[in-house]
PDB file of C-alpha atoms (C1' of nucleotides) in Angstrom:
ATOM      1  CA  MET W   4       7.128  15.442 -35.580  1.00  0.00           C
ATOM      2  CA  THR W   5       7.637  17.469 -32.409  1.00  0.00           C
ATOM      3  CA  ASP W   6      10.380  17.530 -29.833  1.00  0.00           C
ATOM      4  CA  TYR W   7       8.006  17.054 -26.927  1.00  0.00           C
ATOM      5  CA  TYR W   8       5.318  14.670 -25.769  1.00  0.00           C
ATOM      6  CA  THR W   9       1.708  15.415 -24.975  1.00  0.00           C
ATOM      7  CA  PRO W  10       0.200  14.341 -21.657  1.00  0.00           C
ATOM      8  CA  GLY W  11      -1.728  11.568 -23.368  1.00  0.00           C
ATOM      9  CA  GLU W  12       1.391  10.161 -24.998  1.00  0.00           C
ATOM     10  CA  VAL W  13       3.357  10.200 -21.792  1.00  0.00           C
ATOM     11  CA  ALA W  14       0.531   8.612 -19.839  1.00  0.00           C
ATOM     12  CA  ARG W  15       0.153   5.814 -22.372  1.00  0.00           C
ATOM     13  CA  ARG W  16       3.867   5.173 -22.633  1.00  0.00           C
ATOM     14  CA  HIS W  17       4.292   4.888 -18.886  1.00  0.00           C
ATOM     15  CA  GLY W  18       1.007   3.221 -18.094  1.00  0.00           C
ATOM     16  CA  LEU W  19      -0.030   6.097 -15.845  1.00  0.00           C
ATOM     17  CA  SER W  20      -3.261   8.042 -15.782  1.00  0.00           C
ATOM     18  CA  LEU W  21      -3.327  11.735 -16.576  1.00  0.00           C
ATOM     19  CA  ASP W  22      -4.393  12.311 -13.008  1.00  0.00           C
ATOM     20  CA  THR W  23      -1.401  10.456 -11.673  1.00  0.00           C
ATOM     21  CA  LEU W  24       0.875  12.405 -13.968  1.00  0.00           C
ATOM     22  CA  ARG W  25      -0.512  15.675 -12.668  1.00  0.00           C
ATOM     23  CA  TYR W  26      -0.386  14.343  -9.139  1.00  0.00           C
ATOM     24  CA  TYR W  27       3.315  13.571  -9.479  1.00  0.00           C
ATOM     25  CA  GLU W  28       3.942  17.054 -10.744  1.00  0.00           C
ATOM     26  CA  ARG W  29       1.987  18.627  -7.884  1.00  0.00           C
ATOM     27  CA  GLU W  30       3.934  16.519  -5.424  1.00  0.00           C
ATOM     28  CA  GLY W  31       7.185  17.818  -6.827  1.00  0.00           C
ATOM     29  CA  LEU W  32       8.351  14.568  -8.419  1.00  0.00           C
ATOM     30  CA  LEU W  33       8.698  16.294 -11.771  1.00  0.00           C
ATOM     31  CA  ALA W  34      10.043  19.754 -12.301  1.00  0.00           C
ATOM     32  CA  GLN W  35       8.021  22.599 -13.781  1.00  0.00           C
ATOM     33  CA  VAL W  36       6.705  21.016 -16.968  1.00  0.00           C
ATOM     34  CA  GLU W  37       6.564  23.410 -19.929  1.00  0.00           C
ATOM     35  CA  ARG W  38       3.238  24.601 -21.284  1.00  0.00           C
ATOM     36  CA  SER W  39       1.868  25.322 -24.740  1.00  0.00           C
ATOM     37  CA  PRO W  40       0.238  28.717 -25.354  1.00  0.00           C
ATOM     38  CA  ALA W  41      -3.090  27.019 -24.583  1.00  0.00           C
ATOM     39  CA  GLY W  42      -1.781  25.930 -21.203  1.00  0.00           C
ATOM     40  CA  HIS W  43      -1.322  22.285 -22.169  1.00  0.00           C
ATOM     41  CA  ARG W  44       1.685  20.437 -20.789  1.00  0.00           C
ATOM     42  CA  ARG W  45       4.650  19.677 -23.015  1.00  0.00           C
ATOM     43  CA  TYR W  46       6.897  16.957 -21.733  1.00  0.00           C
ATOM     44  CA  ARG W  47      10.522  17.179 -22.845  1.00  0.00           C
ATOM     45  CA  ALA W  48      12.895  14.230 -23.128  1.00  0.00           C
ATOM     46  CA  SER W  49      14.342  15.186 -19.751  1.00  0.00           C
ATOM     47  CA  ASP W  50      10.879  15.019 -18.156  1.00  0.00           C
ATOM     48  CA  VAL W  51      10.292  11.607 -19.645  1.00  0.00           C
ATOM     49  CA  GLU W  52      13.684  10.457 -18.416  1.00  0.00           C
ATOM     50  CA  MET W  53      12.908  11.639 -14.905  1.00  0.00           C
ATOM     51  CA  LEU W  54       9.549   9.939 -15.123  1.00  0.00           C
ATOM     52  CA  ASP W  55      11.239   6.678 -16.053  1.00  0.00           C
ATOM     53  CA  LEU W  56      13.276   6.881 -12.896  1.00  0.00           C
ATOM     54  CA  VAL W  57      10.271   7.891 -10.825  1.00  0.00           C
ATOM     55  CA  ARG W  58       8.372   4.902 -12.112  1.00  0.00           C
ATOM     56  CA  CYS W  59      11.277   2.630 -11.420  1.00  0.00           C
ATOM     57  CA  LEU W  60      11.482   3.823  -7.840  1.00  0.00           C
ATOM     58  CA  ARG W  61       7.721   3.870  -7.292  1.00  0.00           C
ATOM     59  CA  ASP W  62       7.366   0.369  -8.703  1.00  0.00           C
ATOM     60  CA  THR W  63       9.900  -0.760  -6.141  1.00  0.00           C
ATOM     61  CA  ASP W  64       7.869   0.892  -3.382  1.00  0.00           C
ATOM     62  CA  MET W  65       9.801   4.038  -2.694  1.00  0.00           C
ATOM     63  CA  PRO W  66       7.327   6.372  -0.965  1.00  0.00           C
ATOM     64  CA  ILE W  67       6.283   9.583  -2.680  1.00  0.00           C
ATOM     65  CA  ALA W  68       7.897  11.650   0.089  1.00  0.00           C
ATOM     66  CA  ARG W  69      11.302  10.063  -0.497  1.00  0.00           C
ATOM     67  CA  LEU W  70      10.906  10.503  -4.229  1.00  0.00           C
ATOM     68  CA  ARG W  71      10.220  14.164  -3.696  1.00  0.00           C
ATOM     69  CA  GLU W  72      13.432  14.519  -1.733  1.00  0.00           C
ATOM     70  CA  PHE W  73      15.288  12.831  -4.547  1.00  0.00           C
ATOM     71  CA  ALA W  74      13.655  15.079  -7.127  1.00  0.00           C
ATOM     72  CA  GLU W  75      14.687  18.094  -5.105  1.00  0.00           C
ATOM     73  CA  LEU W  76      18.280  16.905  -5.191  1.00  0.00           C
ATOM     74  CA  VAL W  77      18.050  16.583  -8.961  1.00  0.00           C
ATOM     75  CA  ARG W  78      16.706  20.119  -9.239  1.00  0.00           C
ATOM     76  CA  ALA W  79      19.410  21.476  -6.932  1.00  0.00           C
ATOM     77  CA  GLY W  80      22.097  20.709  -9.475  1.00  0.00           C
ATOM     78  CA  ASP W  81      25.036  18.428 -10.154  1.00  0.00           C
ATOM     79  CA  HIS W  82      26.721  19.010  -6.835  1.00  0.00           C
ATOM     80  CA  THR W  83      24.049  16.786  -5.236  1.00  0.00           C
ATOM     81  CA  ILE W  84      25.100  13.716  -7.206  1.00  0.00           C
ATOM     82  CA  PRO W  85      26.823  12.151  -4.189  1.00  0.00           C
ATOM     83  CA  GLN W  86      23.618  12.457  -2.156  1.00  0.00           C
ATOM     84  CA  ARG W  87      21.596  11.046  -5.030  1.00  0.00           C
ATOM     85  CA  ILE W  88      23.920   8.058  -5.150  1.00  0.00           C
ATOM     86  CA  GLU W  89      23.399   7.625  -1.417  1.00  0.00           C
ATOM     87  CA  VAL W  90      19.630   7.575  -1.817  1.00  0.00           C
ATOM     88  CA  LEU W  91      19.782   5.076  -4.654  1.00  0.00           C
ATOM     89  CA  VAL W  92      22.301   2.834  -2.935  1.00  0.00           C
ATOM     90  CA  GLU W  93      20.173   2.727   0.172  1.00  0.00           C
ATOM     91  CA  HIS W  94      17.096   1.934  -1.865  1.00  0.00           C
ATOM     92  CA  ASP W  95      19.011  -0.769  -3.692  1.00  0.00           C
ATOM     93  CA  ALA W  96      19.890  -2.342  -0.354  1.00  0.00           C
ATOM     94  CA  GLN W  97      16.292  -2.223   0.803  1.00  0.00           C
ATOM     95  CA  LEU W  98      15.268  -3.795  -2.443  1.00  0.00           C
ATOM     96  CA  THR W  99      17.740  -6.616  -1.983  1.00  0.00           C
ATOM     97  CA  ALA W 100      16.357  -7.200   1.499  1.00  0.00           C
ATOM     98  CA  ARG W 101      12.793  -7.112   0.256  1.00  0.00           C
ATOM     99  CA  ILE W 102      13.513  -9.595  -2.521  1.00  0.00           C
ATOM    100  CA  ALA W 103      15.163 -11.905  -0.011  1.00  0.00           C
ATOM    101  CA  GLU W 104      12.138 -11.688   2.246  1.00  0.00           C
ATOM    102  CA  LEU W 105       9.761 -12.429  -0.601  1.00  0.00           C
ATOM    103  CA  ARG W 106      11.838 -15.458  -1.496  1.00  0.00           C
ATOM    104  CA  ARG W 107      11.733 -16.745   2.074  1.00  0.00           C
ATOM    105  CA  ARG W 108       7.991 -16.294   2.252  1.00  0.00           C
ATOM    106  CA  GLN W 109       7.592 -17.943  -1.115  1.00  0.00           C
ATOM    107  CA  GLU W 110       9.459 -20.962   0.199  1.00  0.00           C
ATOM    108  CA  ALA W 111       7.016 -21.186   3.098  1.00  0.00           C
ATOM    109  CA  ILE W 112       4.052 -20.902   0.762  1.00  0.00           C
ATOM    110  CA  ARG W 113       5.447 -23.682  -1.403  1.00  0.00           C
ATOM    111  CA  HIS W 114       5.834 -25.876   1.620  1.00  0.00           C
ATOM    112  CA  LYS W 115       2.213 -25.268   2.436  1.00  0.00           C
ATOM    113  CA  ILE W 116       1.235 -26.214  -1.101  1.00  0.00           C
ATOM    114  CA  ASP W 117       3.251 -29.418  -0.800  1.00  0.00           C
ATOM    115  CA  TYR W 118       1.634 -30.147   2.518  1.00  0.00           C
ATOM    116  CA  TYR W 119      -1.830 -29.773   1.022  1.00  0.00           C
ATOM    117  CA  ARG W 120      -0.856 -31.978  -1.903  1.00  0.00           C
ATOM    118  CA  GLY W 121       0.324 -34.552   0.588  1.00  0.00           C
ATOM    119  CA  VAL W 122      -3.053 -34.488   2.311  1.00  0.00           C
ATOM    120  CA  LEU W 123      -4.771 -34.979  -1.024  1.00  0.00           C
ATOM    121  CA  ALA W 124      -2.512 -37.894  -1.933  1.00  0.00           C
ATOM    122  CA  GLU W 125      -3.251 -39.556   1.371  1.00  0.00           C
ATOM    123  CA  ASN W 126      -6.996 -39.179   0.959  1.00  0.00           C
ATOM    124  CA  ARG W 127      -6.722 -40.635  -2.484  1.00  0.00           C
ATOM    125  CA  SER W 128      -4.949 -43.750  -1.240  1.00  0.00           C
ATOM    126  CA  ASP W 129      -7.508 -44.093   1.574  1.00  0.00           C
ATOM    127  CA  THR W 130     -10.223 -44.210  -1.041  1.00  0.00           C
ATOM    128  CA  GLU W 131      -8.334 -46.839  -2.997  1.00  0.00           C
ATOM    129  CA  GLU W 132      -8.087 -49.025   0.091  1.00  0.00           C
ATOM    130  CA  GLU W 133     -11.781 -48.673   0.673  1.00  0.00           C
ATOM    131  CA  GLY W 134     -12.444 -49.787  -2.855  1.00  0.00           C
ATOM    132  CA  ARG W 135     -10.396 -52.961  -2.340  1.00  0.00           C
TER     133      ARG W 135
ATOM    134  CA  MET A  30       2.419 -23.659  31.380  1.00  0.00           C
ATOM    135  CA  THR A  31      -0.822 -23.357  29.429  1.00  0.00           C
ATOM    136  CA  ASP A  32      -1.971 -24.815  26.145  1.00  0.00           C
ATOM    137  CA  TYR A  33      -2.943 -21.465  24.705  1.00  0.00           C
ATOM    138  CA  TYR A  34      -1.387 -18.074  24.061  1.00  0.00           C
ATOM    139  CA  THR A  35      -2.554 -14.715  25.312  1.00  0.00           C
ATOM    140  CA  PRO A  36      -3.109 -11.853  22.889  1.00  0.00           C
ATOM    141  CA  GLY A  37       0.061 -10.148  24.091  1.00  0.00           C
ATOM    142  CA  GLU A  38       2.161 -13.250  23.467  1.00  0.00           C
ATOM    143  CA  VAL A  39       0.769 -13.773  20.011  1.00  0.00           C
ATOM    144  CA  ALA A  40       1.236 -10.125  19.104  1.00  0.00           C
ATOM    145  CA  ARG A  41       4.849 -10.128  20.251  1.00  0.00           C
ATOM    146  CA  ARG A  42       5.668 -13.401  18.557  1.00  0.00           C
ATOM    147  CA  HIS A  43       4.269 -12.249  15.219  1.00  0.00           C
ATOM    148  CA  GLY A  44       5.304  -8.631  15.413  1.00  0.00           C
ATOM    149  CA  LEU A  45       1.703  -7.491  15.146  1.00  0.00           C
ATOM    150  CA  SER A  46      -0.187  -5.019  17.299  1.00  0.00           C
ATOM    151  CA  LEU A  47      -3.155  -6.121  19.387  1.00  0.00           C
ATOM    152  CA  ASP A  48      -5.291  -3.902  17.208  1.00  0.00           C
ATOM    153  CA  THR A  49      -4.103  -5.620  14.074  1.00  0.00           C
ATOM    154  CA  LEU A  50      -4.757  -8.995  15.640  1.00  0.00           C
ATOM    155  CA  ARG A  51      -8.319  -8.002  16.465  1.00  0.00           C
ATOM    156  CA  TYR A  52      -8.688  -6.426  13.052  1.00  0.00           C
ATOM    157  CA  TYR A  53      -7.715  -9.680  11.358  1.00  0.00           C
ATOM    158  CA  GLU A  54     -10.246 -11.533  13.442  1.00  0.00           C
ATOM    159  CA  ARG A  55     -12.989  -9.035  12.622  1.00  0.00           C
ATOM    160  CA  GLU A  56     -12.132  -9.335   8.947  1.00  0.00           C
ATOM    161  CA  GLY A  57     -12.551 -13.080   9.135  1.00  0.00           C
ATOM    162  CA  LEU A  58      -8.898 -13.994   8.642  1.00  0.00           C
ATOM    163  CA  LEU A  59      -8.948 -16.008  11.839  1.00  0.00           C
ATOM    164  CA  ALA A  60     -11.759 -18.226  12.985  1.00  0.00           C
ATOM    165  CA  GLN A  61     -13.718 -17.694  16.175  1.00  0.00           C
ATOM    166  CA  VAL A  62     -10.941 -17.353  18.731  1.00  0.00           C
ATOM    167  CA  GLU A  63     -11.774 -18.913  22.091  1.00  0.00           C
ATOM    168  CA  ARG A  64     -12.364 -16.744  25.127  1.00  0.00           C
ATOM    169  CA  SER A  65     -11.550 -17.029  28.811  1.00  0.00           C
ATOM    170  CA  PRO A  66     -14.415 -16.620  31.302  1.00  0.00           C
ATOM    171  CA  ALA A  67     -13.354 -12.976  31.516  1.00  0.00           C
ATOM    172  CA  GLY A  68     -13.791 -12.563  27.791  1.00  0.00           C
ATOM    173  CA  HIS A  69     -10.075 -12.500  26.997  1.00  0.00           C
ATOM    174  CA  ARG A  70      -8.906 -14.216  23.867  1.00  0.00           C
ATOM    175  CA  ARG A  71      -7.113 -17.547  24.034  1.00  0.00           C
ATOM    176  CA  TYR A  72      -5.164 -18.433  20.951  1.00  0.00           C
ATOM    177  CA  ARG A  73      -4.729 -22.143  20.301  1.00  0.00           C
ATOM    178  CA  ALA A  74      -1.897 -23.701  18.348  1.00  0.00           C
ATOM    179  CA  SER A  75      -4.187 -23.903  15.337  1.00  0.00           C
ATOM    180  CA  ASP A  76      -4.885 -20.158  15.529  1.00  0.00           C
ATOM    181  CA  VAL A  77      -1.187 -19.421  15.698  1.00  0.00           C
ATOM    182  CA  GLU A  78      -0.585 -21.703  12.735  1.00  0.00           C
ATOM    183  CA  MET A  79      -3.232 -19.913  10.714  1.00  0.00           C
ATOM    184  CA  LEU A  80      -1.746 -16.618  11.746  1.00  0.00           C
ATOM    185  CA  ASP A  81       1.651 -17.741  10.479  1.00  0.00           C
ATOM    186  CA  LEU A  82       0.138 -18.385   7.097  1.00  0.00           C
ATOM    187  CA  VAL A  83      -1.799 -15.128   7.164  1.00  0.00           C
ATOM    188  CA  ARG A  84       1.385 -13.236   7.915  1.00  0.00           C
ATOM    189  CA  CYS A  85       3.215 -15.034   5.184  1.00  0.00           C
ATOM    190  CA  LEU A  86       0.560 -14.103   2.661  1.00  0.00           C
ATOM    191  CA  ARG A  87       0.132 -10.533   3.914  1.00  0.00           C
ATOM    192  CA  ASP A  88       3.880  -9.964   3.864  1.00  0.00           C
ATOM    193  CA  THR A  89       3.839 -10.972   0.244  1.00  0.00           C
ATOM    194  CA  ASP A  90       1.076  -8.465  -0.441  1.00  0.00           C
ATOM    195  CA  MET A  91      -1.980 -10.644  -0.653  1.00  0.00           C
ATOM    196  CA  PRO A  92      -4.922  -8.311  -0.040  1.00  0.00           C
ATOM    197  CA  ILE A  93      -7.071  -8.788   3.045  1.00  0.00           C
ATOM    198  CA  ALA A  94     -10.100  -9.619   0.876  1.00  0.00           C
ATOM    199  CA  ARG A  95      -8.300 -12.522  -0.792  1.00  0.00           C
ATOM    200  CA  LEU A  96      -7.047 -13.719   2.560  1.00  0.00           C
ATOM    201  CA  ARG A  97     -10.585 -13.720   3.853  1.00  0.00           C
ATOM    202  CA  GLU A  98     -11.664 -15.911   0.959  1.00  0.00           C
ATOM    203  CA  PHE A  99      -8.831 -18.284   1.753  1.00  0.00           C
ATOM    204  CA  ALA A 100      -9.749 -18.333   5.434  1.00  0.00           C
ATOM    205  CA  GLU A 101     -13.322 -19.159   4.489  1.00  0.00           C
ATOM    206  CA  LEU A 102     -12.084 -22.133   2.502  1.00  0.00           C
ATOM    207  CA  VAL A 103     -10.132 -23.302   5.523  1.00  0.00           C
ATOM    208  CA  ARG A 104     -13.216 -23.031   7.698  1.00  0.00           C
ATOM    209  CA  ALA A 105     -15.361 -24.832   5.154  1.00  0.00           C
ATOM    210  CA  GLY A 106     -13.448 -28.067   5.719  1.00  0.00           C
ATOM    211  CA  ASP A 107     -10.991 -30.425   4.068  1.00  0.00           C
ATOM    212  CA  HIS A 108     -12.939 -30.780   0.857  1.00  0.00           C
ATOM    213  CA  THR A 109     -11.764 -27.271  -0.088  1.00  0.00           C
ATOM    214  CA  ILE A 110      -8.105 -28.257  -0.152  1.00  0.00           C
ATOM    215  CA  PRO A 111      -7.990 -28.273  -3.969  1.00  0.00           C
ATOM    216  CA  GLN A 112      -9.286 -24.698  -4.039  1.00  0.00           C
ATOM    217  CA  ARG A 113      -6.804 -23.688  -1.368  1.00  0.00           C
ATOM    218  CA  ILE A 114      -4.012 -25.124  -3.462  1.00  0.00           C
ATOM    219  CA  GLU A 115      -5.301 -23.114  -6.398  1.00  0.00           C
ATOM    220  CA  VAL A 116      -5.206 -19.891  -4.411  1.00  0.00           C
ATOM    221  CA  LEU A 117      -1.696 -20.549  -3.139  1.00  0.00           C
ATOM    222  CA  VAL A 118      -0.372 -21.626  -6.524  1.00  0.00           C
ATOM    223  CA  GLU A 119      -1.730 -18.484  -8.108  1.00  0.00           C
ATOM    224  CA  HIS A 120      -0.229 -16.355  -5.400  1.00  0.00           C
ATOM    225  CA  ASP A 121       3.065 -18.147  -5.817  1.00  0.00           C
ATOM    226  CA  ALA A 122       3.017 -17.295  -9.514  1.00  0.00           C
ATOM    227  CA  GLN A 123       2.263 -13.657  -8.792  1.00  0.00           C
ATOM    228  CA  LEU A 124       5.095 -13.636  -6.312  1.00  0.00           C
ATOM    229  CA  THR A 125       7.483 -15.031  -8.885  1.00  0.00           C
ATOM    230  CA  ALA A 126       6.412 -12.311 -11.287  1.00  0.00           C
ATOM    231  CA  ARG A 127       6.756  -9.626  -8.661  1.00  0.00           C
ATOM    232  CA  ILE A 128      10.246 -10.769  -7.708  1.00  0.00           C
ATOM    233  CA  ALA A 129      11.251 -10.748 -11.361  1.00  0.00           C
ATOM    234  CA  GLU A 130       9.938  -7.223 -11.738  1.00  0.00           C
ATOM    235  CA  LEU A 131      11.782  -6.021  -8.671  1.00  0.00           C
ATOM    236  CA  ARG A 132      14.969  -7.544 -10.052  1.00  0.00           C
ATOM    237  CA  ARG A 133      14.512  -5.776 -13.382  1.00  0.00           C
ATOM    238  CA  ARG A 134      13.896  -2.465 -11.670  1.00  0.00           C
ATOM    239  CA  GLN A 135      16.865  -3.024  -9.424  1.00  0.00           C
ATOM    240  CA  GLU A 136      19.032  -3.510 -12.486  1.00  0.00           C
ATOM    241  CA  ALA A 137      17.859  -0.153 -13.815  1.00  0.00           C
ATOM    242  CA  ILE A 138      18.547   1.534 -10.501  1.00  0.00           C
ATOM    243  CA  ARG A 139      22.041   0.089 -10.451  1.00  0.00           C
ATOM    244  CA  HIS A 140      22.654   1.409 -13.926  1.00  0.00           C
ATOM    245  CA  LYS A 141      21.624   4.822 -12.723  1.00  0.00           C
ATOM    246  CA  ILE A 142      24.030   4.562  -9.797  1.00  0.00           C
ATOM    247  CA  ASP A 143      26.820   3.588 -12.191  1.00  0.00           C
ATOM    248  CA  TYR A 144      25.916   6.479 -14.425  1.00  0.00           C
ATOM    249  CA  TYR A 145      26.135   8.914 -11.526  1.00  0.00           C
ATOM    250  CA  ARG A 146      29.457   7.421 -10.461  1.00  0.00           C
ATOM    251  CA  GLY A 147      30.698   7.921 -13.993  1.00  0.00           C
ATOM    252  CA  VAL A 148      29.745  11.577 -13.855  1.00  0.00           C
ATOM    253  CA  LEU A 149      31.622  11.945 -10.590  1.00  0.00           C
ATOM    254  CA  ALA A 150      34.703  10.231 -11.970  1.00  0.00           C
ATOM    255  CA  GLU A 151      34.703  12.546 -14.949  1.00  0.00           C
ATOM    256  CA  ASN A 152      34.416  15.643 -12.799  1.00  0.00           C
ATOM    257  CA  ARG A 153      37.287  14.406 -10.684  1.00  0.00           C
ATOM    258  CA  SER A 154      39.586  14.002 -13.683  1.00  0.00           C
ATOM    259  CA  ASP A 155      38.565  17.463 -14.918  1.00  0.00           C
ATOM    260  CA  THR A 156      39.720  18.897 -11.624  1.00  0.00           C
ATOM    261  CA  GLU A 157      42.997  17.036 -11.867  1.00  0.00           C
ATOM    262  CA  GLU A 158      43.642  18.514 -15.298  1.00  0.00           C
ATOM    263  CA  GLU A 159      42.969  21.979 -13.957  1.00  0.00           C
ATOM    264  CA  GLY A 160      45.475  21.392 -11.185  1.00  0.00           C
ATOM    265  CA  ARG A 161      48.205  20.485 -13.659  1.00  0.00           C
TER     266      ARG A 161
ATOM    267  C1'  DC Z   1     -20.991  26.100 -37.105  1.00  0.00           C
ATOM    268  C1'  DT Z   2     -20.736  22.264 -34.416  1.00  0.00           C
ATOM    269  C1'  DG Z   3     -19.244  18.835 -31.693  1.00  0.00           C
ATOM    270  C1'  DA Z   4     -15.772  15.615 -30.302  1.00  0.00           C
ATOM    271  C1'  DA Z   5     -11.089  15.072 -28.595  1.00  0.00           C
ATOM    272  C1'  DG Z   6      -7.875  16.298 -25.582  1.00  0.00           C
ATOM    273  C1'  DG Z   7      -6.495  19.085 -22.411  1.00  0.00           C
ATOM    274  C1'  DG Z   8      -6.826  22.559 -17.923  1.00  0.00           C
ATOM    275  C1'  DT Z   9      -8.123  23.641 -12.625  1.00  0.00           C
ATOM    276  C1'  DG Z  10      -9.268  23.137  -7.613  1.00  0.00           C
ATOM    277  C1'  DG Z  11     -10.982  20.347  -4.582  1.00  0.00           C
ATOM    278  C1'  DA Z  12     -13.498  16.334  -2.925  1.00  0.00           C
ATOM    279  C1'  DG Z  13     -13.689  11.332  -2.640  1.00  0.00           C
ATOM    280  C1'  DT Z  14     -11.917   6.497  -2.486  1.00  0.00           C
ATOM    281  C1'  DG Z  15      -9.852   2.158  -0.893  1.00  0.00           C
ATOM    282  C1'  DC Z  16      -6.856  -0.105   1.805  1.00  0.00           C
ATOM    283  C1'  DA Z  17      -4.881  -1.490   6.017  1.00  0.00           C
ATOM    284  C1'  DC Z  18      -4.396  -0.422   9.820  1.00  0.00           C
ATOM    285  C1'  DT Z  19      -4.316   2.543  14.321  1.00  0.00           C
ATOM    286  C1'  DC Z  20      -6.158   5.065  18.040  1.00  0.00           C
ATOM    287  C1'  DC Z  21      -9.379   6.227  21.578  1.00  0.00           C
ATOM    288  C1'  DA Z  22     -12.734   6.448  25.459  1.00  0.00           C
ATOM    289  C1'  DG Z  23     -14.551   4.055  28.744  1.00  0.00           C
ATOM    290  C1'  DG Z  24     -15.006  -0.380  30.925  1.00  0.00           C
ATOM    291  C1'  DT Z  25     -13.782  -5.238  33.132  1.00  0.00           C
ATOM    292  C1'  DC Z  26     -10.975  -8.352  35.692  1.00  0.00           C
ATOM    293  C1'  DA Z  27      -7.049 -10.584  38.366  1.00  0.00           C
ATOM    294  C1'  DA Z  28      -3.118 -10.195  41.000  1.00  0.00           C
ATOM    295  C1'  DG Z  29       0.216  -7.929  43.903  1.00  0.00           C
ATOM    296  C1'  DT Z  30       1.275  -4.689  48.101  1.00  0.00           C
TER     297       DT Z  30
ATOM    298  C1'  DA O   1      -8.570  -1.014  49.586  1.00  0.00           C
ATOM    299  C1'  DC O   2      -5.997   0.275  45.799  1.00  0.00           C
ATOM    300  C1'  DT O   3      -3.248   0.333  41.938  1.00  0.00           C
ATOM    301  C1'  DT O   4      -1.362  -1.755  37.922  1.00  0.00           C
ATOM    302  C1'  DG O   5      -1.440  -4.172  33.779  1.00  0.00           C
ATOM    303  C1'  DA O   6      -3.542  -6.797  30.411  1.00  0.00           C
ATOM    304  C1'  DC O   7      -7.443  -7.121  28.088  1.00  0.00           C
ATOM    305  C1'  DC O   8     -12.367  -5.882  26.240  1.00  0.00           C
ATOM    306  C1'  DT O   9     -15.781  -3.038  22.933  1.00  0.00           C
ATOM    307  C1'  DG O  10     -17.602   0.016  19.232  1.00  0.00           C
ATOM    308  C1'  DG O  11     -16.468   3.376  16.539  1.00  0.00           C
ATOM    309  C1'  DA O  12     -13.674   7.168  14.837  1.00  0.00           C
ATOM    310  C1'  DG O  13      -9.368   8.613  12.749  1.00  0.00           C
ATOM    311  C1'  DT O  14      -5.056   8.221   9.926  1.00  0.00           C
ATOM    312  C1'  DG O  15      -1.833   8.034   6.012  1.00  0.00           C
ATOM    313  C1'  DC O  16      -0.898   6.927   1.599  1.00  0.00           C
ATOM    314  C1'  DA O  17      -1.495   7.111  -3.220  1.00  0.00           C
ATOM    315  C1'  DC O  18      -4.133   7.896  -6.091  1.00  0.00           C
ATOM    316  C1'  DT O  19      -8.806   8.869  -8.577  1.00  0.00           C
ATOM    317  C1'  DC O  20     -12.827  11.321  -9.686  1.00  0.00           C
ATOM    318  C1'  DC O  21     -15.627  15.282 -10.508  1.00  0.00           C
ATOM    319  C1'  DA O  22     -17.632  19.537 -12.361  1.00  0.00           C
ATOM    320  C1'  DC O  23     -16.864  22.892 -15.140  1.00  0.00           C
ATOM    321  C1'  DC O  24     -14.032  25.406 -18.462  1.00  0.00           C
ATOM    322  C1'  DC O  25     -11.059  26.116 -22.693  1.00  0.00           C
ATOM    323  C1'  DT O  26      -9.067  25.274 -27.334  1.00  0.00           C
ATOM    324  C1'  DT O  27      -8.290  22.943 -31.710  1.00  0.00           C
ATOM    325  C1'  DC O  28      -9.731  20.765 -35.574  1.00  0.00           C
ATOM    326  C1'  DA O  29     -12.396  17.593 -38.869  1.00  0.00           C
ATOM    327  C1'  DG O  30     -16.643  17.440 -41.290  1.00  0.00           C
TER     328       DG O  30
END
DNA sequence: CTGAAGGGTGGAGTGCACTCCAGGTCAAGT
DNA sequence: ACTTGACCTGGAGTGCACTCCACCCTTCAG
């Protein structure tokens, strides 16, 4: 039992590739990850926590650049909490808007499906008439 | 008054660039658009209708490749309506799943916001105590 | 002692969906 | 006659987010 996670563990747990994990670190989304004497990464609970948030924001389409800004705020210390809240609140609003848009589009798609089903139903009854 | 739309009109109405419009045509998302004697495109009502659907599907993240397949079904004639329904129904399901995921992530983000607000509230009461 | 597993690096490559550009045509207005 | 604006073409370029590669190192089971 150790108090850190290996790259493989973290990657598996988050469904990310090792390359992506390293990429996120390079891009400044994660702070300086600790290393073992052999140079291997050791992810602490705090890294994993940050990664959870990163994944949450990435999965809701926050661009890497914005995530980096957010990560910089985190690294700058607790006095940036108001700005962090601002970022998250804005993203939350965008998310609400995006969900609403998806719903609207979904409605339209469903109408199209219904329309096509209507066409099929009509063709079917045409065939029945023919058969009479 | 004409019974077709110019590229500029179509682009404005759909919020697409002329380049994107041409790109979609090249990629086979739109059928053979008619041309004026001068070689300029003339979009018919049916093109605009197709474009509405294309936009609907693109805005809900259907990849261009899948859209091309769908467009090919449309061009192949009415006997492909069952397959078209299949495509749309599957996309609808993916959309439902995506919306659910976004909602879940949004919940998590909101929890984080609340957490940060809690930290702020605590700091504020600390300061008050100091001032006493 | 060996070889497989699991990591490390820098840098190049990929896939997607556009987006831009140079150089050209055409129609209409002044 | 000239300019302007809308459009045309083929092809190159862009931005994003990974993803892959070659080559190297260490640890550990058999």
